[in-house]
Amino acid sequence: MGQLDVRPLIEGRDFGVRIRGITLEQTKDPAVRGEVNALFDKHGMIVFENVEPSGAMHVALSDIFGPMKDHPSKAVPRVDQDAMPGVIDMETPALADGAMTVDGRTVISWLPWHFDHAYNNELNRAGVLRAIDIPPEGGLTGFVDGIELYQRMSPDLRGKIEHARVLYRMNVVMENFRFGRPADYTIHSERTGTEAVMEASKNVPRAIHPAVWTRQTGEKVLHVSPWMAEGIEGNETPEGDALLDAVSREVFSLAEDLSYWHAWKPSDMLIWDNWRVLHAVSGHDPRYKRRMQRTTIKGDYGLGSFEGGASNDNEILERTY
């Protein structure tokens, strides 16, 4: 079916690749599927450019990487599950609640660096994202490689966080964001539905994940999610909080040089490794809407747990966002 058009995501860097023009037919070819998966395992992220901008293509691309996992919250809007199973719909209307000022910009839909489902003991393998409504400026999605973060962080901080495990809880109240919080950060309103999410998740046990973990291929990954972090296991003290804040600030600082920010086109779709890569959202002018759709690829790296030994109970997760 022809050779794939594969290019670096960032010239001179090993993180990420671009694949241009993959077709719906090619997604069914075992040889293509094997090549794409190998590229994903090696590079951690793929941007698919010039693809058919359809839900069918979104599902077909997702299927290359494994079975899809439904989002744990029943409150998250879904696309037609018969036609596009596993696709969630994330829409921010124009002038929606949730405006904030960050570093001198008043925006909506800003999110700090994080990995998905940190509040769960199991981490999904990946997410596949596409844009439906794109604001005329802003609305970028950022990605930073945990392997590069580990290699570039200061040796002193790396030594202090190397064997720590971080506590996470579902917390979508942006005023509660603590670790690595920008100096210029003002919340003007919380998103609609925030209170209901917090009420539903208040009795869910905290999740625990290692701050650093080692891939089967030997690379160490810094995998700290500043968003939804609550502290360091066994060290919820001013000293422990200061360490987690310093690590989170290091993530934000290093990301200024290491991150890739994707400016969306309707013909783009992308996948990132949720066990390795942190992502963020730049935010955009509140006058404009932004609508994204995402699938979640099933899997787990096997290193997370719930505090107190709680089991992975789907009924617990269904009460969360």
Short mmCIF file of N, CA, C and O in Angstrom, two decimals, residues 14-15 37-45 125 145-148 151 212-223 273-277 301 303:
data_model
loop_
_atom_site.label_atom_id
_atom_site.label_comp_id
_atom_site.label_asym_id
_atom_site.label_seq_id
_atom_site.Cartn_x
_atom_site.Cartn_y
_atom_site.Cartn_z
N ASP A 14 14.74 13.10 19.30
CA ASP A 14 14.20 11.75 19.15
C ASP A 14 12.73 11.68 19.55
O ASP A 14 12.05 10.71 19.25
N PHE A 15 12.24 12.69 20.23
CA PHE A 15 10.86 12.69 20.72
C PHE A 15 9.88 13.00 19.59
O PHE A 15 9.90 14.07 18.99
N ASN A 37 3.03 1.25 15.20
CA ASN A 37 3.20 0.92 16.62
C ASN A 37 4.66 0.97 17.04
O ASN A 37 4.99 1.42 18.15
N ALA A 38 5.56 0.51 16.18
CA ALA A 38 6.99 0.55 16.49
C ALA A 38 7.46 2.00 16.62
O ALA A 38 8.26 2.33 17.52
N LEU A 39 6.99 2.86 15.74
CA LEU A 39 7.34 4.28 15.82
C LEU A 39 6.82 4.90 17.11
O LEU A 39 7.51 5.69 17.77
N PHE A 40 5.60 4.52 17.49
CA PHE A 40 5.01 5.06 18.71
C PHE A 40 5.79 4.60 19.94
O PHE A 40 6.10 5.41 20.83
N ASP A 41 6.12 3.33 20.02
CA ASP A 41 6.87 2.82 21.16
C ASP A 41 8.22 3.51 21.29
O ASP A 41 8.69 3.80 22.39
N LYS A 42 8.87 3.78 20.16
CA LYS A 42 10.20 4.38 20.19
C LYS A 42 10.16 5.87 20.50
O LYS A 42 10.97 6.37 21.29
N HIS A 43 9.21 6.59 19.89
CA HIS A 43 9.25 8.05 19.94
C HIS A 43 8.24 8.69 20.89
O HIS A 43 8.37 9.88 21.19
N GLY A 44 7.22 7.94 21.34
CA GLY A 44 6.32 8.45 22.37
C GLY A 44 5.18 9.32 21.90
O GLY A 44 4.27 9.62 22.67
N MET A 45 5.20 9.74 20.64
CA MET A 45 4.14 10.62 20.14
C MET A 45 4.17 10.60 18.62
O MET A 45 5.23 10.56 18.00
N ARG A 125 -3.05 3.64 28.28
CA ARG A 125 -1.84 3.61 27.47
C ARG A 125 -1.61 4.92 26.73
O ARG A 125 -0.47 5.40 26.63
N ASP A 145 8.34 15.34 26.81
CA ASP A 145 8.79 13.96 26.99
C ASP A 145 9.40 13.77 28.37
O ASP A 145 10.36 14.46 28.74
N GLY A 146 8.87 12.80 29.13
CA GLY A 146 9.39 12.53 30.46
C GLY A 146 10.81 12.00 30.47
O GLY A 146 11.54 12.16 31.46
N ILE A 147 11.24 11.36 29.37
CA ILE A 147 12.62 10.90 29.27
C ILE A 147 13.55 12.10 29.21
O ILE A 147 14.57 12.18 29.92
N GLU A 148 13.21 13.07 28.37
CA GLU A 148 14.02 14.29 28.27
C GLU A 148 13.96 15.09 29.57
O GLU A 148 14.98 15.67 29.98
N GLN A 151 16.39 13.50 32.02
CA GLN A 151 17.79 13.71 31.64
C GLN A 151 18.24 15.15 31.88
O GLN A 151 19.41 15.38 32.20
N VAL A 212 9.36 8.70 39.29
CA VAL A 212 10.28 8.26 38.24
C VAL A 212 10.06 6.77 38.03
O VAL A 212 9.93 6.02 39.00
N TRP A 213 10.01 6.34 36.80
CA TRP A 213 9.91 4.91 36.53
C TRP A 213 10.81 4.57 35.33
O TRP A 213 11.24 5.46 34.60
N THR A 214 11.12 3.28 35.18
CA THR A 214 12.06 2.84 34.16
C THR A 214 11.35 1.99 33.12
O THR A 214 10.69 1.00 33.45
N ARG A 215 11.49 2.39 31.84
CA ARG A 215 10.89 1.64 30.75
C ARG A 215 11.62 0.33 30.52
O ARG A 215 12.77 0.16 30.94
N GLN A 216 10.95 -0.62 29.86
CA GLN A 216 11.59 -1.90 29.53
C GLN A 216 12.84 -1.70 28.69
O GLN A 216 13.77 -2.51 28.75
N THR A 217 12.88 -0.62 27.93
CA THR A 217 14.05 -0.33 27.10
C THR A 217 15.16 0.38 27.87
O THR A 217 16.20 0.71 27.30
N GLY A 218 14.95 0.61 29.16
CA GLY A 218 16.01 1.11 30.03
C GLY A 218 15.98 2.59 30.35
O GLY A 218 16.65 3.03 31.29
N GLU A 219 15.21 3.39 29.61
CA GLU A 219 15.19 4.83 29.88
C GLU A 219 14.39 5.13 31.15
O GLU A 219 13.34 4.54 31.38
N LYS A 220 14.88 6.06 31.93
CA LYS A 220 14.13 6.54 33.09
C LYS A 220 13.24 7.71 32.68
O LYS A 220 13.63 8.53 31.85
N VAL A 221 12.05 7.75 33.26
CA VAL A 221 11.03 8.74 32.90
C VAL A 221 10.65 9.54 34.14
O VAL A 221 10.25 8.96 35.16
N LEU A 222 10.78 10.86 34.07
CA LEU A 222 10.18 11.71 35.09
C LEU A 222 8.71 11.84 34.77
O LEU A 222 8.34 12.33 33.70
N HIS A 223 7.85 11.39 35.68
CA HIS A 223 6.42 11.32 35.39
C HIS A 223 5.64 11.89 36.57
O HIS A 223 4.92 11.17 37.28
N ASP A 273 1.92 8.98 24.37
CA ASP A 273 2.12 7.91 25.35
C ASP A 273 1.86 8.47 26.74
O ASP A 273 2.65 9.26 27.26
N ASN A 274 0.76 8.07 27.35
CA ASN A 274 0.37 8.61 28.65
C ASN A 274 1.26 8.11 29.79
O ASN A 274 1.20 8.65 30.90
N TRP A 275 2.06 7.09 29.55
CA TRP A 275 2.99 6.61 30.57
C TRP A 275 4.31 7.37 30.55
O TRP A 275 5.12 7.24 31.45
N ARG A 276 4.52 8.12 29.50
CA ARG A 276 5.82 8.77 29.28
C ARG A 276 5.72 10.28 29.12
O ARG A 276 6.64 11.02 29.52
N VAL A 277 4.64 10.77 28.56
CA VAL A 277 4.53 12.16 28.11
C VAL A 277 3.55 12.93 28.99
O VAL A 277 2.48 12.42 29.35
N TYR A 301 0.61 0.48 33.03
CA TYR A 301 2.03 0.20 33.23
C TYR A 301 2.30 -0.59 34.50
O TYR A 301 3.43 -1.01 34.75
N LEU A 303 2.25 0.18 37.80
CA LEU A 303 3.01 0.72 38.92
C LEU A 303 2.18 1.60 39.85
O LEU A 303 2.69 2.09 40.86
#
